[in-house]
Amino acid sequence: MKNWLRTCLAAVLTVGLTGSTMAQAPLVEDLGYKGGNIKGIKKLDKALHFLVIGDWGRNGENYQKEVAAGMGKAAHDLDADFIIATGDNFYPYGVASTRDYHWISSFESIYRAQSLHVRWYPVLGNHDYASNPDAQVEYSQISSRWSMPSRYYSKKFRESDTAISVLILFLDTDPIEKEMRGHGYDSVKYRKGYVQQQKEWIIRELSQSKAKWKIVVGHHPLYTGGWRKDSKDVANMKAFLEPLFHQYKVDLYIAGHEHHLEHVKPAGPTHHIISGAGSEARPVQLHPNGGKFVAATQGFATFSVTNQEILVQFIDYKDQIIHTVSLPK
């Protein structure tokens, strides 16, 4: 009888450990998150609320844990509907598979607050392409919160009480950059015709949408005050995407890649936000062409969408709101 009990107990422990290793970490109660934890945070009534973080997966280092803790507080205060990740989700080489330990050390064990157990909508960055980008798509079949159906995809959000409708396109920008560099094609990561196929999809999604707000998310920025400000890659990405944003009146483009927080409003309909400071911060200057705000500090951004405005709040790793801006419709 004792041997039988030991066998059963071992089986239960094995299943429990396997489940916690391969799926998300156990939920953690929001102890102390009773509202107002981010001092001065503003919550709009009847709004769609989400958080944006980029360039983050460093096993908790470079203030990743501190940023994650602040995200848990902000997500609780706003009752966030979902979270967007702007790429470079795992440093330095992405993940090799759905069983890569990075999933535990850089994601599941870091973003543990109950309020962060909502849908995560990621895009791929250049570091994610260094290993197996499709592993991040496949992880959607394991995790209840990681939601990435393909390398690029769209989501439609609607608030029925107020008739808010939002279209968000999630782009795969690394192949665009590589193609414009003249990078050689292969059968896995940079397939010939893939970029053109994605461009046609972008046009189709934007042209057919009747959403009140059109938002696009990609890893690579079109405007940046960071060290890539004058790079050919940024100019190429701008030449590729900005005409589409202007033609189809995209309200907001959200990117990462550059490790800072930034808001730029050049000529045209589109506001440009960078949230790429999830674990590392680099020097940055205010962009000369429509720069509104910039900060060389670790942090994230929150977005609240109503029919009249998008309220953006930038929050640093010390839980301080360092900039707030309302983007009117």
Coordinates of C-alpha atoms in Angstrom, one line a residue:
M1 CA 0.0 0.0 0.0
K2 CA 2.8 2.4 0.9
N3 CA 4.6 1.7 -2.4
W4 CA 1.3 2.3 -4.3
L5 CA 0.8 5.7 -2.5
R6 CA 4.4 6.7 -3.3
T7 CA 3.8 5.9 -7.0
C8 CA 0.6 7.9 -7.1
L9 CA 2.2 10.9 -5.4
A10 CA 5.2 10.8 -7.7
A11 CA 2.9 10.7 -10.7
V12 CA 1.0 13.8 -9.4
L13 CA 4.1 15.7 -8.7
T14 CA 5.5 14.8 -12.2
V15 CA 2.4 16.1 -13.9
G16 CA 2.4 19.3 -11.8
L17 CA 6.0 20.0 -12.5
T18 CA 5.7 19.3 -16.2
G19 CA 2.6 21.5 -16.5
S20 CA 4.3 24.4 -14.7
T21 CA 7.4 24.1 -16.8
M22 CA 5.7 23.9 -20.2
A23 CA 2.7 26.2 -19.6
Q24 CA 2.5 29.6 -17.9
A25 CA 3.7 30.2 -14.3
P26 CA 1.1 29.9 -11.5
L27 CA -1.0 33.0 -11.0
V28 CA 0.2 35.4 -8.4
E29 CA -2.3 37.4 -6.4
D30 CA -2.0 41.2 -6.8
L31 CA -1.0 41.7 -3.2
G32 CA -1.0 45.4 -2.5
Y33 CA -2.4 46.3 -5.9
K34 CA -5.5 48.0 -4.6
G35 CA -5.7 50.8 -7.1
G36 CA -3.7 53.9 -7.4
N37 CA -0.5 52.0 -7.2
I38 CA 0.9 54.0 -10.1
K39 CA 0.5 57.4 -8.6
G40 CA -1.5 59.7 -10.8
I41 CA -2.4 57.1 -13.4
K42 CA -5.5 58.1 -15.3
K43 CA -8.2 55.6 -16.3
L44 CA -10.7 56.8 -18.9
D45 CA -14.3 55.5 -18.6
K46 CA -15.6 53.0 -21.1
A47 CA -12.2 52.7 -22.8
L48 CA -10.2 49.9 -24.3
H49 CA -7.0 49.6 -22.2
F50 CA -3.7 47.9 -23.1
L51 CA 0.0 48.0 -22.2
V52 CA 2.9 48.0 -24.6
I53 CA 6.4 46.7 -23.8
G54 CA 9.3 46.0 -26.2
D55 CA 12.8 44.5 -26.2
W56 CA 12.5 42.8 -22.9
G57 CA 13.5 39.1 -22.5
R58 CA 16.8 39.2 -20.5
N59 CA 16.2 36.6 -17.7
G60 CA 15.0 39.4 -15.4
E61 CA 18.2 41.5 -15.7
N62 CA 18.6 45.1 -16.8
Y63 CA 15.6 46.2 -14.7
Q64 CA 13.3 43.7 -16.5
K65 CA 11.8 42.6 -13.2
E66 CA 11.2 46.2 -12.0
V67 CA 9.5 47.0 -15.3
A68 CA 7.4 43.9 -15.0
A69 CA 6.3 44.8 -11.5
G70 CA 5.2 48.2 -12.6
M71 CA 3.3 46.7 -15.5
G72 CA 1.4 44.5 -13.0
K73 CA 0.4 47.5 -11.0
A74 CA -0.6 49.6 -14.1
A75 CA -2.5 46.7 -15.6
H76 CA -4.4 46.3 -12.3
D77 CA -5.2 50.0 -12.0
L78 CA -6.5 50.2 -15.6
D79 CA -8.0 46.7 -15.7
A80 CA -6.0 46.2 -18.9
D81 CA -7.7 44.2 -21.6
F82 CA -4.4 42.9 -23.2
I83 CA -0.7 43.5 -23.7
I84 CA 1.3 44.1 -26.8
A85 CA 5.0 43.1 -27.2
T86 CA 6.9 45.0 -29.9
G87 CA 9.5 42.3 -30.6
D88 CA 13.0 41.2 -29.5
N89 CA 11.1 39.2 -27.0
F90 CA 14.1 37.0 -26.1
Y91 CA 17.8 38.0 -26.0
P92 CA 20.2 37.4 -27.6
Y93 CA 19.1 34.7 -30.0
G94 CA 15.3 34.2 -29.6
V95 CA 14.1 30.8 -28.6
A96 CA 15.0 27.5 -30.1
S97 CA 11.6 25.8 -29.5
T98 CA 8.5 25.8 -27.3
R99 CA 10.6 24.0 -24.7
D100 CA 13.3 26.6 -24.6
Y101 CA 14.0 27.6 -20.9
H102 CA 13.8 31.2 -22.0
W103 CA 10.0 30.9 -21.8
I104 CA 10.3 30.3 -18.1
S105 CA 13.3 32.6 -17.2
S106 CA 12.3 35.6 -19.3
F107 CA 8.5 35.4 -19.6
E108 CA 6.5 33.1 -17.3
S109 CA 8.5 33.7 -14.1
I110 CA 8.8 37.5 -14.7
Y111 CA 5.3 38.7 -15.7
R112 CA 3.6 36.9 -12.9
A113 CA 1.0 39.4 -11.6
Q114 CA -2.6 38.3 -11.9
S115 CA -3.3 41.4 -13.9
L116 CA -0.8 40.4 -16.6
H117 CA -2.5 37.1 -17.2
V118 CA -4.5 38.5 -20.1
R119 CA -3.8 38.0 -23.8
W120 CA -0.3 39.0 -25.0
Y121 CA -0.1 39.9 -28.7
P122 CA 3.6 39.9 -29.8
V123 CA 5.5 40.6 -33.0
L124 CA 8.9 39.3 -33.9
G125 CA 12.1 41.3 -33.7
N126 CA 15.5 40.8 -35.3
H127 CA 16.8 38.9 -32.2
D128 CA 13.8 36.6 -32.4
Y129 CA 14.8 35.7 -36.0
A130 CA 18.3 34.6 -34.8
S131 CA 16.9 31.2 -33.8
N132 CA 13.4 29.8 -34.5
P133 CA 10.8 32.5 -35.0
D134 CA 8.0 30.0 -35.6
A135 CA 8.6 28.6 -32.1
Q136 CA 6.9 31.8 -30.8
V137 CA 3.9 31.1 -33.1
E138 CA 3.7 27.5 -31.8
Y139 CA 3.9 28.6 -28.2
S140 CA 0.4 30.0 -28.6
Q141 CA -0.8 26.3 -28.5
I142 CA 0.7 25.9 -25.1
S143 CA 0.2 29.2 -23.3
S144 CA -3.3 30.5 -22.4
R145 CA -2.1 34.1 -22.7
W146 CA 0.6 34.1 -25.5
S147 CA -1.5 34.8 -28.6
M148 CA 0.4 34.8 -31.9
P149 CA -1.4 33.0 -34.6
S150 CA 1.2 33.6 -37.3
R151 CA 4.2 35.8 -38.1
Y152 CA 1.9 38.6 -39.0
Y153 CA -1.8 38.9 -38.2
S154 CA -4.6 41.4 -37.3
K155 CA -7.0 41.8 -34.4
K156 CA -10.3 43.7 -34.2
F157 CA -11.4 45.0 -30.9
R158 CA -14.9 46.4 -30.2
E159 CA -16.4 48.0 -27.1
S160 CA -20.1 47.4 -27.5
D161 CA -21.3 49.9 -24.9
T162 CA -19.6 52.8 -26.7
A163 CA -19.3 51.5 -30.2
I164 CA -15.5 51.9 -30.1
S165 CA -13.9 49.9 -32.9
V166 CA -10.2 49.4 -33.2
L167 CA -8.2 47.5 -35.9
I168 CA -4.6 46.5 -35.0
L169 CA -2.2 45.1 -37.5
F170 CA 0.8 43.2 -36.1
L171 CA 3.5 43.2 -38.7
D172 CA 6.6 41.0 -39.3
T173 CA 9.1 43.8 -40.2
D174 CA 12.5 41.9 -40.0
P175 CA 12.0 40.3 -43.4
I176 CA 11.1 43.7 -44.8
E177 CA 14.4 45.1 -43.5
K178 CA 16.4 42.1 -44.8
E179 CA 14.9 42.3 -48.2
M180 CA 15.6 46.0 -48.5
R181 CA 19.2 45.3 -47.5
G182 CA 19.4 42.8 -50.4
H183 CA 19.7 39.8 -48.0
G184 CA 19.7 36.4 -49.7
Y185 CA 16.5 34.5 -49.5
D186 CA 16.1 31.1 -47.9
S187 CA 13.3 28.5 -47.6
V188 CA 12.6 29.2 -43.9
K189 CA 13.2 32.7 -42.6
Y190 CA 13.3 35.0 -45.7
R191 CA 11.2 33.4 -48.4
K192 CA 11.1 35.0 -51.8
G193 CA 7.8 36.7 -52.3
Y194 CA 7.0 36.9 -48.5
V195 CA 7.5 40.6 -48.2
Q196 CA 5.3 41.4 -51.2
Q197 CA 2.6 39.0 -49.8
Q198 CA 2.7 40.8 -46.5
K199 CA 2.4 44.2 -48.2
E200 CA -0.6 43.1 -50.2
W201 CA -2.2 41.9 -46.9
I202 CA -1.5 45.2 -45.2
I203 CA -3.2 47.1 -48.1
R204 CA -6.2 44.7 -48.0
E205 CA -6.7 45.0 -44.2
L206 CA -6.4 48.7 -44.1
S207 CA -8.4 49.5 -47.2
Q208 CA -11.3 47.2 -46.2
S209 CA -11.5 48.3 -42.5
K210 CA -14.2 50.6 -41.3
A211 CA -12.8 50.7 -37.8
K212 CA -12.7 54.1 -36.1
W213 CA -9.1 53.7 -35.1
K214 CA -6.4 52.0 -37.2
I215 CA -3.2 51.0 -35.3
V216 CA -0.2 49.2 -36.7
V217 CA 2.5 47.5 -34.6
G218 CA 5.9 46.5 -35.8
H219 CA 9.4 46.0 -34.4
H220 CA 11.3 48.5 -36.5
P221 CA 10.5 52.2 -36.2
L222 CA 10.1 54.8 -38.9
Y223 CA 11.2 57.7 -36.7
T224 CA 13.6 57.5 -33.9
G225 CA 15.9 59.8 -31.9
G226 CA 18.1 56.9 -30.9
W227 CA 21.4 55.8 -32.3
R228 CA 19.7 54.4 -35.5
K229 CA 18.2 57.8 -36.3
D230 CA 20.2 58.4 -39.5
S231 CA 20.5 54.7 -40.5
K232 CA 19.6 53.5 -44.0
D233 CA 17.4 50.7 -42.4
V234 CA 15.1 53.3 -40.8
A235 CA 14.9 55.3 -44.0
N236 CA 14.1 52.1 -46.0
M237 CA 11.4 51.1 -43.5
K238 CA 9.9 54.6 -43.7
A239 CA 9.9 54.5 -47.5
F240 CA 8.1 51.1 -47.4
L241 CA 5.4 51.7 -44.8
E242 CA 4.8 55.4 -44.5
P243 CA 3.0 55.8 -47.9
L244 CA 0.6 53.1 -46.8
F245 CA 0.0 54.8 -43.5
H246 CA -0.7 58.1 -45.2
Q247 CA -3.0 56.6 -47.9
Y248 CA -5.1 54.6 -45.5
K249 CA -5.0 57.1 -42.6
V250 CA -3.3 55.0 -39.9
D251 CA -3.7 56.8 -36.6
L252 CA -0.8 55.2 -34.7
Y253 CA 2.3 53.2 -35.4
I254 CA 3.9 51.4 -32.3
A255 CA 7.4 50.0 -32.5
G256 CA 10.4 48.9 -30.5
H257 CA 13.9 48.1 -31.6
E258 CA 15.3 51.2 -30.1
H259 CA 15.7 50.9 -26.3
H260 CA 13.9 54.0 -25.1
L261 CA 10.4 55.6 -24.9
E262 CA 9.4 58.1 -27.5
H263 CA 6.6 60.0 -29.2
V264 CA 7.0 61.6 -32.6
K265 CA 4.3 63.3 -34.7
P266 CA 5.7 64.2 -38.2
A267 CA 3.5 65.6 -41.0
G268 CA 0.7 63.3 -41.9
P269 CA -2.0 61.4 -40.0
T270 CA 0.2 59.0 -38.0
H271 CA 1.6 59.3 -34.5
H272 CA 4.7 57.2 -33.9
I273 CA 5.3 55.6 -30.5
I274 CA 8.4 53.6 -29.5
S275 CA 8.2 51.4 -26.4
G276 CA 11.4 49.4 -26.5
A277 CA 12.7 49.8 -23.0
G278 CA 11.5 46.7 -21.4
S279 CA 14.9 45.8 -20.0
E280 CA 17.6 48.1 -21.4
A281 CA 17.9 51.8 -22.0
R282 CA 20.2 53.7 -24.4
P283 CA 20.9 57.4 -25.0
V284 CA 18.4 59.2 -27.1
Q285 CA 17.6 62.7 -28.3
L286 CA 14.4 64.5 -29.2
H287 CA 13.7 63.8 -32.9
P288 CA 14.1 67.0 -35.0
N289 CA 11.0 66.1 -37.2
G290 CA 8.1 66.3 -34.9
G291 CA 9.6 65.0 -31.7
K292 CA 7.2 65.4 -28.7
F293 CA 8.8 63.3 -26.0
V294 CA 11.7 61.0 -25.4
A295 CA 13.3 59.3 -22.4
A296 CA 16.4 57.1 -22.1
T297 CA 15.0 55.0 -19.3
Q298 CA 13.6 51.5 -18.8
G299 CA 9.8 51.4 -18.8
F300 CA 6.6 50.8 -20.8
A301 CA 3.5 52.6 -22.1
T302 CA -0.2 52.3 -21.5
F303 CA -2.9 53.1 -24.0
S304 CA -6.6 53.9 -23.3
V305 CA -8.8 54.2 -26.4
T306 CA -12.2 56.0 -26.5
N307 CA -14.2 57.4 -29.4
Q308 CA -12.6 60.8 -28.9
E309 CA -8.9 60.1 -28.0
I310 CA -6.1 57.7 -27.3
L311 CA -4.5 58.5 -24.0
V312 CA -0.9 57.4 -23.8
Q313 CA 1.0 57.3 -20.4
F314 CA 4.7 56.5 -20.3
I315 CA 5.8 54.8 -17.0
D316 CA 9.4 54.2 -16.0
Y317 CA 10.8 51.3 -13.9
K318 CA 10.4 53.3 -10.7
D319 CA 6.6 53.4 -11.3
Q320 CA 6.7 57.1 -12.2
I321 CA 4.5 58.5 -14.9
I322 CA 7.1 60.5 -16.9
H323 CA 4.9 61.7 -19.8
T324 CA 1.2 61.7 -20.7
V325 CA -0.3 62.7 -24.0
S326 CA -3.8 62.6 -25.5
L327 CA -4.0 61.8 -29.2
P328 CA -7.4 63.2 -30.5
K329 CA -9.4 61.6 -33.2

